Short mmCIF file of C-alpha atoms in Angstrom, two decimals:
data_model
loop_
_atom_site.label_atom_id
_atom_site.label_comp_id
_atom_site.label_asym_id
_atom_site.label_seq_id
_atom_site.Cartn_x
_atom_site.Cartn_y
_atom_site.Cartn_z
CA MET A 999 91.87 87.07 120.53
CA GLU A 1000 90.16 86.50 117.11
CA VAL A 1001 86.64 87.05 118.44
CA GLU A 1002 87.67 90.11 120.38
CA GLY A 1003 89.39 91.51 117.32
CA GLU A 1004 86.24 91.20 115.27
CA VAL A 1005 84.08 92.75 117.95
CA GLN A 1006 86.28 95.75 118.49
CA GLY A 1007 87.86 96.11 115.13
CA GLU A 1008 90.70 97.62 117.12
CA PHE A 1009 93.18 94.86 117.56
CA SER A 1010 94.01 94.61 113.87
CA ASN A 1011 95.59 98.07 114.14
CA ASN A 1012 99.21 98.49 115.04
CA VAL A 1013 100.52 100.81 117.71
CA MET A 1014 103.47 103.10 117.11
CA CYS A 1015 105.86 102.37 119.99
CA LEU A 1016 109.21 103.76 121.02
CA LEU A 1017 111.37 101.54 123.23
CA ILE A 1018 113.72 103.44 125.52
CA ASP A 1019 116.12 102.37 128.25
CA PRO A 1020 115.66 103.72 131.80
CA GLU A 1021 118.05 106.60 131.04
CA GLY A 1022 115.83 107.65 128.12
CA SER A 1023 118.00 106.49 125.20
CA PRO A 1024 115.87 105.05 122.39
CA LEU A 1025 116.44 101.52 121.15
CA GLY A 1026 116.20 102.29 117.44
CA ALA A 1027 113.44 104.30 115.80
CA PRO A 1028 109.73 104.18 116.74
CA MET A 1029 108.07 101.11 115.19
CA PHE A 1030 104.63 99.69 114.63
CA LEU A 1031 103.77 96.80 116.94
CA PRO A 1032 100.64 94.65 116.78
CA GLN A 1033 98.12 95.36 119.54
CA ASN A 1034 98.24 91.73 120.65
CA ALA A 1035 101.93 92.07 121.55
CA GLY A 1036 102.55 91.80 125.31
CA PRO A 1037 105.56 91.59 127.65
CA LYS A 1038 106.60 88.20 126.23
CA GLU A 1039 106.84 89.48 122.65
CA LEU A 1040 108.53 92.67 123.81
CA GLN A 1041 111.15 90.60 125.66
CA GLN A 1042 112.01 88.66 122.51
CA MET A 1043 112.24 91.89 120.55
CA VAL A 1044 114.50 93.72 123.01
CA ASN A 1045 116.84 90.73 123.28
CA LYS A 1046 117.04 90.62 119.50
CA LEU A 1047 117.59 94.36 119.05
CA LEU A 1048 120.31 94.37 121.71
CA ASN A 1049 121.94 91.27 120.17
CA ASN A 1050 122.02 89.56 123.56
CA GLU A 1051 123.80 86.25 123.27
CA GLU A 1052 121.69 84.74 126.03
CA ARG A 1053 118.12 85.84 126.58
CA LEU A 1054 117.83 88.26 129.47
CA PRO A 1055 114.66 89.10 131.40
CA TYR A 1056 113.16 92.57 131.02
CA ALA A 1057 110.20 94.36 132.55
CA PHE A 1058 108.31 97.04 130.61
CA TYR A 1059 106.90 100.28 131.95
CA VAL A 1060 104.53 102.85 130.51
CA SER A 1061 104.58 106.06 132.59
CA ASP A 1062 106.06 104.27 135.63
CA LYS A 1063 103.43 101.49 135.70
CA GLU A 1064 104.49 98.00 134.69
CA LEU A 1065 102.96 96.73 131.45
CA VAL A 1066 101.51 93.29 132.24
CA VAL A 1067 98.85 93.03 129.51
CA GLN A 1068 98.81 93.20 125.72
CA LEU A 1069 99.21 96.64 124.18
CA GLY A 1070 95.62 96.71 122.91
CA SER A 1071 94.19 96.04 126.36
CA TYR A 1072 96.47 98.68 127.83
CA LEU A 1073 95.31 101.31 125.33
CA GLN A 1074 91.69 100.52 126.10
CA GLN A 1075 92.10 100.47 129.88
CA HIS A 1076 93.91 103.79 129.88
CA LYS A 1077 92.02 105.33 126.92
CA VAL A 1078 95.24 106.06 125.07
CA SER A 1079 94.99 107.25 121.48
CA VAL A 1080 96.51 105.01 118.80
CA GLU A 1081 97.65 108.17 116.99
CA LYS A 1082 100.26 108.95 119.63
CA VAL A 1083 103.64 107.26 119.95
CA LEU A 1084 103.58 105.02 123.03
CA THR A 1085 106.87 105.26 124.93
CA ILE A 1086 107.79 101.97 126.61
CA VAL A 1087 110.69 101.80 129.04
CA TYR A 1088 112.49 98.45 129.09
CA GLN A 1089 114.27 97.61 132.34
CA PRO A 1090 116.71 94.77 132.69
CA GLN A 1091 115.72 92.45 135.55
CA ALA A 1092 118.00 90.34 137.73
CA VAL A 1093 118.57 86.92 136.20
CA PHE A 1094 118.00 85.34 139.61
CA ARG A 1095 114.92 85.68 141.80
CA ILE A 1096 114.84 86.27 145.53
CA ARG A 1097 111.97 84.69 147.45
CA PRO A 1098 110.21 86.89 149.98
CA VAL A 1099 111.11 86.09 153.58
CA ASN A 1100 107.99 84.95 155.42
CA ARG A 1101 108.97 83.32 158.69
CA CYS A 1102 111.28 83.91 161.62
CA SER A 1103 113.82 81.09 161.62
CA SER A 1104 115.44 82.04 164.90
CA THR A 1105 115.42 84.57 167.68
CA ILE A 1106 118.90 84.86 169.12
CA ALA A 1107 119.39 86.40 172.53
CA GLY A 1108 122.79 87.64 173.61
CA HIS A 1109 122.80 91.42 173.62
CA THR A 1110 121.82 92.90 176.98
CA GLU A 1111 120.69 96.26 175.56
CA ALA A 1112 118.94 97.42 172.38
CA VAL A 1113 120.37 96.24 169.04
CA LEU A 1114 121.18 99.45 167.14
CA SER A 1115 122.73 98.14 163.92
CA VAL A 1116 122.84 94.91 161.92
CA ALA A 1117 124.89 94.21 158.80
CA PHE A 1118 125.60 91.14 156.67
CA SER A 1119 129.08 90.69 155.22
CA PRO A 1120 129.47 91.40 151.47
CA ASP A 1121 129.33 87.68 150.63
CA GLY A 1122 126.27 87.20 152.85
CA LYS A 1123 127.96 84.49 154.92
CA GLN A 1124 128.46 86.42 158.15
CA LEU A 1125 126.36 88.77 160.23
CA ALA A 1126 127.37 91.43 162.72
CA SER A 1127 125.37 93.56 165.14
CA GLY A 1128 126.14 96.54 167.31
CA SER A 1129 124.32 97.28 170.55
CA GLY A 1130 123.75 99.67 173.41
CA ASP A 1131 125.48 97.08 175.60
CA THR A 1132 128.84 98.33 174.14
CA THR A 1133 129.55 95.09 172.27
CA VAL A 1134 129.68 94.03 168.65
CA ARG A 1135 128.55 90.48 168.04
CA LEU A 1136 129.24 88.13 165.16
CA TRP A 1137 126.72 85.39 164.49
CA ASP A 1138 127.06 81.96 162.92
CA LEU A 1139 124.48 81.88 160.15
CA ASN A 1140 124.67 78.11 159.68
CA THR A 1141 123.82 77.19 163.25
CA GLN A 1142 122.05 80.54 163.92
CA THR A 1143 123.88 80.98 167.21
CA PRO A 1144 126.28 83.61 168.62
CA LEU A 1145 129.82 83.18 167.32
CA PHE A 1146 131.94 85.96 168.87
CA THR A 1147 131.30 88.78 171.30
CA CYS A 1148 133.65 91.65 170.50
CA THR A 1149 134.32 93.76 173.58
CA GLY A 1150 136.36 96.92 173.88
CA HIS A 1151 133.98 99.83 173.38
CA LYS A 1152 133.10 101.85 176.46
CA ASN A 1153 129.83 103.22 175.10
CA TRP A 1154 126.92 102.31 172.82
CA VAL A 1155 127.94 100.89 169.45
CA LEU A 1156 126.03 103.09 167.00
CA CYS A 1157 127.26 101.89 163.63
CA ILE A 1158 129.14 99.02 162.00
CA ALA A 1159 130.48 98.51 158.49
CA TRP A 1160 132.10 95.59 156.66
CA SER A 1161 134.93 96.24 154.23
CA PRO A 1162 133.78 95.32 150.69
CA ASP A 1163 136.39 92.52 150.52
CA GLY A 1164 134.90 91.04 153.71
CA LYS A 1165 138.21 91.05 155.59
CA HIS A 1166 137.44 93.73 158.21
CA LEU A 1167 134.61 95.01 160.32
CA VAL A 1168 134.68 98.50 161.82
CA SER A 1169 132.43 99.79 164.59
CA GLY A 1170 131.89 103.30 165.89
CA SER A 1171 130.63 104.26 169.33
CA LYS A 1172 128.77 107.04 171.11
CA SER A 1173 132.00 108.25 172.68
CA GLY A 1174 133.55 108.74 169.22
CA GLU A 1175 136.04 105.90 169.16
CA LEU A 1176 136.36 103.36 166.38
CA GLN A 1177 137.43 99.75 166.60
CA CYS A 1178 138.52 97.36 163.85
CA TRP A 1179 137.76 93.67 164.24
CA ASP A 1180 138.95 90.50 162.55
CA PRO A 1181 135.70 88.72 161.58
CA GLN A 1182 137.46 85.35 161.55
CA THR A 1183 138.45 85.52 165.23
CA GLY A 1184 136.23 88.23 166.71
CA LYS A 1185 139.38 89.85 168.11
CA ALA A 1186 140.17 93.55 167.89
CA SER A 1187 142.90 94.32 165.37
CA GLY A 1188 144.87 96.82 167.42
CA ASN A 1189 143.86 99.63 169.77
CA PRO A 1190 140.79 101.84 169.23
CA LEU A 1191 141.17 104.64 166.67
CA ILE A 1192 140.83 107.95 168.45
CA GLY A 1193 140.18 111.34 166.85
CA HIS A 1194 136.49 112.13 166.84
CA LYS A 1195 135.30 114.13 169.84
CA LYS A 1196 131.64 113.13 169.68
CA TRP A 1197 129.65 110.13 168.57
CA ILE A 1198 130.06 108.38 165.22
CA THR A 1199 127.11 108.76 162.84
CA GLY A 1200 128.34 106.84 159.79
CA ILE A 1201 131.09 104.63 158.36
CA SER A 1202 131.79 103.98 154.67
CA TRP A 1203 134.60 102.02 153.02
CA GLU A 1204 136.63 102.90 149.95
CA PRO A 1205 135.25 100.78 147.07
CA VAL A 1206 137.25 97.66 146.31
CA HIS A 1207 137.33 98.42 142.56
CA LEU A 1208 139.46 101.46 143.43
CA LYS A 1209 141.68 99.82 146.01
CA SER A 1210 142.20 96.18 146.90
CA PRO A 1211 142.77 94.86 149.52
CA SER A 1212 140.50 97.26 151.45
CA ARG A 1213 142.48 99.68 153.61
CA ARG A 1214 140.72 103.03 153.92
CA PHE A 1215 137.34 104.00 155.30
CA VAL A 1216 135.68 107.28 156.17
CA THR A 1217 133.66 108.14 159.29
CA SER A 1218 131.26 110.97 160.07
CA SER A 1219 130.63 112.36 163.52
CA LYS A 1220 128.46 114.68 165.56
CA ASP A 1221 131.64 116.74 166.14
CA GLY A 1222 131.23 118.24 162.63
CA ASP A 1223 134.14 116.41 160.97
CA ALA A 1224 134.57 113.43 158.72
CA ARG A 1225 137.81 111.48 158.91
CA ILE A 1226 139.57 109.08 156.55
CA TRP A 1227 141.38 106.25 158.33
CA ASP A 1228 143.94 103.75 157.11
CA ILE A 1229 143.54 100.34 158.71
CA THR A 1230 147.15 99.35 157.97
CA LEU A 1231 148.69 102.55 159.34
CA ARG A 1232 146.09 102.44 162.14
CA LYS A 1233 145.51 106.17 162.11
CA CYS A 1234 143.50 109.05 160.68
CA VAL A 1235 145.16 110.11 157.41
CA ILE A 1236 142.85 113.00 156.43
CA CYS A 1237 140.39 115.12 158.38
CA LEU A 1238 137.57 116.59 156.30
CA SER A 1239 136.46 119.69 158.14
CA GLY A 1240 134.22 122.48 156.95
CA HIS A 1241 130.71 121.59 158.07
CA THR A 1242 129.44 123.98 160.74
CA LEU A 1243 127.25 121.42 162.51
CA ALA A 1244 127.13 117.64 163.08
CA VAL A 1245 127.89 115.41 160.07
CA THR A 1246 125.02 112.92 160.00
CA CYS A 1247 125.94 110.61 157.12
CA VAL A 1248 128.80 109.76 154.79
CA LYS A 1249 129.24 107.75 151.57
CA TRP A 1250 132.40 106.88 149.65
CA GLY A 1251 131.34 106.97 146.00
CA GLY A 1252 132.39 104.73 143.15
CA ASP A 1253 134.17 107.60 141.37
CA GLY A 1254 136.43 107.94 144.39
CA VAL A 1255 134.86 111.00 145.98
CA ILE A 1256 133.30 111.24 149.45
CA TYR A 1257 129.88 112.73 150.16
CA THR A 1258 129.01 114.10 153.61
CA GLY A 1259 125.55 115.25 154.75
CA SER A 1260 125.16 117.51 157.73
CA GLN A 1261 122.81 119.28 160.11
CA ASP A 1262 124.06 122.50 158.47
CA CYS A 1263 121.75 121.51 155.55
CA VAL A 1264 124.68 121.19 153.11
CA ILE A 1265 126.07 118.11 151.35
CA LYS A 1266 129.77 118.40 150.64
CA VAL A 1267 131.77 116.49 148.03
CA TRP A 1268 135.46 115.77 148.79
CA GLU A 1269 138.37 114.32 146.87
CA THR A 1270 140.27 111.69 148.80
CA SER A 1271 143.98 112.17 148.15
CA GLN A 1272 144.30 115.45 150.09
CA GLY A 1273 140.78 115.95 151.39
CA LYS A 1274 140.00 119.01 149.26
CA LEU A 1275 136.40 120.19 149.00
CA ILE A 1276 135.21 119.76 145.39
CA ARG A 1277 131.68 121.15 145.56
CA GLU A 1278 128.73 121.87 147.80
CA LEU A 1279 125.20 120.65 147.15
CA LYS A 1280 122.69 123.08 148.63
CA GLY A 1281 118.92 122.98 148.66
CA HIS A 1282 117.69 121.39 151.85
CA GLY A 1283 116.00 123.65 154.38
CA HIS A 1284 116.78 121.47 157.38
CA TRP A 1285 119.14 118.71 158.57
CA VAL A 1286 120.28 116.13 156.03
CA ASN A 1287 119.60 112.70 157.59
CA SER A 1288 120.44 110.13 154.99
CA LEU A 1289 122.42 109.76 151.76
CA ALA A 1290 122.29 106.92 149.24
CA LEU A 1291 124.16 106.17 146.02
CA SER A 1292 122.71 104.55 142.90
CA THR A 1293 125.74 102.20 142.86
CA GLU A 1294 125.60 101.38 146.56
CA TYR A 1295 124.79 97.69 146.22
CA VAL A 1296 127.78 96.93 143.97
CA LEU A 1297 130.01 99.10 146.16
CA ARG A 1298 128.90 97.18 149.21
CA THR A 1299 129.32 93.73 147.66
CA GLY A 1300 132.48 94.43 145.64
CA ALA A 1301 133.35 91.26 143.76
CA PHE A 1302 130.73 89.05 145.44
CA ASP A 1303 127.52 88.12 143.67
CA TYR A 1304 124.83 85.45 143.61
CA THR A 1305 127.17 82.93 141.90
CA ARG A 1306 129.13 82.73 145.20
CA LYS A 1307 132.49 82.65 143.46
CA GLU A 1308 135.56 82.70 145.70
CA TYR A 1309 138.59 84.83 144.82
CA SER A 1310 142.23 83.90 145.10
CA SER A 1311 143.80 87.37 145.10
CA PRO A 1312 143.02 91.02 145.86
CA GLU A 1313 143.88 91.87 142.22
CA GLU A 1314 141.28 89.44 140.91
CA MET A 1315 138.75 90.89 143.33
CA LYS A 1316 139.50 94.42 142.19
CA GLU A 1317 139.10 93.47 138.53
CA VAL A 1318 135.76 91.70 139.04
CA ALA A 1319 134.49 94.52 141.26
CA LEU A 1320 135.40 97.04 138.55
CA GLN A 1321 133.53 95.04 135.90
CA ARG A 1322 130.46 94.86 138.14
CA TYR A 1323 130.65 98.58 138.92
CA ASN A 1324 130.99 99.61 135.26
CA LYS A 1325 128.18 97.32 134.19
CA MET A 1326 125.88 98.65 136.91
CA LYS A 1327 126.72 102.29 136.18
CA GLY A 1328 126.47 102.05 132.39
CA ASN A 1329 127.05 105.37 130.64
CA ALA A 1330 125.19 107.37 133.26
CA PRO A 1331 126.76 109.36 136.09
CA GLU A 1332 126.53 108.07 139.65
CA ARG A 1333 123.40 109.45 141.32
CA LEU A 1334 122.98 110.55 144.91
CA VAL A 1335 119.75 110.96 146.85
CA SER A 1336 119.45 112.89 150.11
CA GLY A 1337 116.65 112.73 152.68
CA SER A 1338 116.05 115.48 155.19
CA ASP A 1339 114.23 116.77 158.25
CA ASP A 1340 112.53 119.24 155.87
CA PHE A 1341 110.28 116.31 154.72
CA THR A 1342 111.83 116.38 151.21
CA MET A 1343 114.45 114.54 149.21
CA PHE A 1344 116.75 115.70 146.43
CA LEU A 1345 118.16 113.65 143.55
CA TRP A 1346 121.63 114.77 142.47
CA GLU A 1347 124.19 113.94 139.80
CA PRO A 1348 127.14 115.48 141.64
CA ALA A 1349 129.67 114.80 138.87
CA VAL A 1350 127.50 116.78 136.43
CA SER A 1351 126.06 119.65 138.45
CA LYS A 1352 125.87 121.22 141.89
CA HIS A 1353 122.15 121.77 141.33
CA PRO A 1354 119.69 118.99 142.14
CA LYS A 1355 118.19 117.05 139.25
CA THR A 1356 114.84 117.09 141.02
CA ARG A 1357 113.16 117.79 144.36
CA MET A 1358 111.05 114.95 145.72
CA THR A 1359 108.12 115.93 147.91
CA GLY A 1360 105.24 114.05 149.47
CA HIS A 1361 106.32 112.90 152.93
CA GLN A 1362 104.45 114.55 155.78
CA GLN A 1363 107.23 114.10 158.32
CA LEU A 1364 111.02 113.91 158.35
CA VAL A 1365 112.69 111.45 155.98
CA ASN A 1366 114.69 109.01 158.06
CA HIS A 1367 116.33 106.72 155.51
CA VAL A 1368 116.76 106.66 151.73
CA TYR A 1369 118.04 103.71 149.69
CA PHE A 1370 118.52 102.92 146.00
CA SER A 1371 117.52 99.48 144.73
CA PRO A 1372 120.51 97.30 143.73
CA ASP A 1373 119.84 97.94 140.02
CA GLY A 1374 119.57 101.70 140.61
CA GLN A 1375 116.08 101.86 139.07
CA TRP A 1376 114.19 102.72 142.25
CA ILE A 1377 114.61 104.85 145.33
CA ALA A 1378 112.80 103.96 148.55
CA SER A 1379 112.35 106.38 151.43
CA ALA A 1380 111.28 105.72 155.01
CA SER A 1381 109.69 108.43 157.08
CA PHE A 1382 108.32 109.30 160.50
CA ASP A 1383 104.96 109.75 158.71
CA LYS A 1384 104.65 105.91 158.94
CA SER A 1385 104.92 105.44 155.18
CA VAL A 1386 107.51 104.08 152.79
CA LYS A 1387 107.55 105.76 149.41
CA LEU A 1388 108.84 104.50 146.07
CA TRP A 1389 110.36 106.81 143.45
CA ASN A 1390 111.85 106.41 139.99
CA GLY A 1391 115.61 106.15 140.59
CA ILE A 1392 116.52 108.01 137.41
CA THR A 1393 113.98 110.84 137.25
CA GLY A 1394 113.04 111.03 140.93
CA LYS A 1395 109.38 110.91 139.98
CA PHE A 1396 106.98 109.64 142.67
CA VAL A 1397 105.73 106.10 141.95
CA ALA A 1398 103.86 104.72 144.97
CA ALA A 1399 103.29 104.96 148.71
CA PHE A 1400 103.40 101.84 150.86
CA ARG A 1401 101.10 102.21 153.85
CA GLY A 1402 100.63 99.66 156.61
CA HIS A 1403 103.02 100.59 159.38
CA VAL A 1404 101.36 102.26 162.35
CA GLY A 1405 104.54 103.88 163.66
CA PRO A 1406 107.54 105.76 162.24
CA VAL A 1407 109.61 103.71 159.76
CA TYR A 1408 113.26 103.64 160.79
CA GLN A 1409 115.12 101.62 158.20
CA ILE A 1410 114.68 99.92 154.83
CA SER A 1411 116.62 97.31 152.87
CA TRP A 1412 116.30 95.87 149.35
CA SER A 1413 116.38 92.30 148.08
CA ALA A 1414 119.31 91.71 145.73
CA ASP A 1415 117.04 91.36 142.68
CA SER A 1416 115.39 94.77 143.33
CA ARG A 1417 111.93 93.18 143.31
CA LEU A 1418 111.20 93.36 147.06
CA LEU A 1419 111.66 95.99 149.74
CA LEU A 1420 111.88 95.47 153.49
CA SER A 1421 111.00 98.01 156.19
CA GLY A 1422 111.39 98.03 159.98
CA SER A 1423 109.33 100.28 162.22
CA LYS A 1424 108.71 101.63 165.67
CA ASP A 1425 105.46 99.56 165.53
CA SER A 1426 107.61 96.41 166.21
CA THR A 1427 106.96 94.82 162.79
CA LEU A 1428 108.91 94.25 159.62
CA LYS A 1429 107.10 94.41 156.30
CA VAL A 1430 108.03 93.15 152.85
CA TRP A 1431 106.66 95.12 149.87
CA ASP A 1432 106.31 93.87 146.30
CA ILE A 1433 107.59 96.46 143.83
CA ARG A 1434 105.66 95.11 140.84
CA THR A 1435 102.22 95.04 142.47
CA GLN A 1436 103.13 97.92 144.80
CA LYS A 1437 101.43 96.07 147.65
CA LEU A 1438 102.30 94.46 150.97
CA LYS A 1439 103.76 90.99 150.38
CA GLU A 1440 104.51 89.83 153.92
CA ASP A 1441 103.77 91.19 157.38
CA LEU A 1442 106.38 90.03 159.90
CA PRO A 1443 105.42 90.60 163.52
CA GLY A 1444 107.50 89.00 166.26
CA HIS A 1445 109.63 91.69 167.85
CA ALA A 1446 108.42 92.77 171.27
CA ASP A 1447 109.37 96.41 170.73
CA GLU A 1448 110.66 98.98 168.20
CA VAL A 1449 112.71 97.61 165.27
CA PHE A 1450 115.74 99.88 164.85
CA ALA A 1451 117.81 97.98 162.31
CA VAL A 1452 117.14 95.71 159.32
CA ASP A 1453 119.35 94.21 156.64
CA TRP A 1454 118.66 91.85 153.74
CA SER A 1455 121.67 89.67 153.02
CA PRO A 1456 123.38 90.40 149.68
CA ASP A 1457 122.86 86.76 148.63
CA GLY A 1458 119.14 87.29 149.21
CA GLU A 1459 118.56 84.33 151.49
CA LYS A 1460 118.12 85.92 154.89
CA VAL A 1461 116.92 89.01 156.65
CA ALA A 1462 118.23 90.14 160.03
CA SER A 1463 116.51 92.57 162.36
CA GLY A 1464 117.25 94.03 165.76
CA GLY A 1465 115.71 96.55 168.09
CA ARG A 1466 114.73 97.63 171.52
CA ASP A 1467 113.77 94.10 172.66
CA ARG A 1468 117.53 93.18 172.60
CA VAL A 1469 117.12 90.13 170.39
CA LEU A 1470 118.39 89.51 166.93
CA LYS A 1471 115.90 87.84 164.62
CA LEU A 1472 116.72 85.93 161.46
CA TRP A 1473 114.04 85.55 158.81
CA MET A 1474 114.02 83.07 155.93
CA SER A 1475 111.91 82.39 152.89
#
């Protein structure tokens, strides 16, 4: 450092820096920092300024690129003037680290047709899959063998969803019927729920911080309606109708409203006590394919986190889930991202405005799947153009393109610490991407055909994938 300083005469100077959080709120006034300050020194400073009782990890970004060197080196590399104020975004990082999965630990046969959906339970201890063979299967993750085969559907099982308290599993089929299962026994809890006239395209549960134990969930269907069901009453309690074409996706938000995306290009926002339409989000020029919420990870996991704490009562669960939700959301409104057949995405803050915050362009083909990272800082999108793209989750600004797949990318999933992203493709591989280096971390071949469904367990330890080759694969680090 000393020698360099003498040679350049630069490093003795200070840099005027402004630290801001991801939402753009400054942490105090701009201040002079020595040019030899790097991420380590910045960490100490942020912890001090925020009066954190225990030291928390942070990453630092200058114009969406992570700062990994000292400020002086950064200024030189990027030819930034010392006269300007350097804005540095500090981002809290997960206290725990997830290791990238890199090997297939088991290939479990059982399904006799393509595996169309896979989902881990909120606590990460159980795994379910839905298949074209009309069954739902539950798998034992300890022995990595089939546990229960749930029969009762008469047609392909297109989607499955766990309740956020982990007590129920619901599946929806191509003929439009829904079935609730008890994950402990693999038995159906009651008769199928009938109401939809065409196939089910999505299922989303009411967040546990709003209602515990979990009772209500919402479904979307190709018949143009969404329906709210009550698992205790065993019937549809509200029908949300108003879309003029198929409803392709549905999300139950943390504020208690429901979002539906449709082939009529409109996203509708509904309240859930009577099913009234609150607002319409318009902008897409073609079908809406996928919706994601910035709070989705905490909504999915409810009260469960990496500490693996068990809960004695629904009330306790609700309280913990509410704390987790509020902490994740901070002072910002819940954000929604939509991906469409028009090759674009929109970022919305539906509670604030019916106009999009930003339009996200760059994909060359339809956008198949969008997903916020668990910390809400990133958005990933998967497209038929064979790429996965990364965007800033707050501004919607484009950050990076991940290229490597040689076929359309069907589905993506995040690691719980938001540091790694998983994608599954028609090219029969899974890939793990490193968000910091923005490069491919692991290439996971092994499937004999298209990979339709992927999920990374909320506890971060396993990945499950399924596809046309009818097998379920488990991957470990």
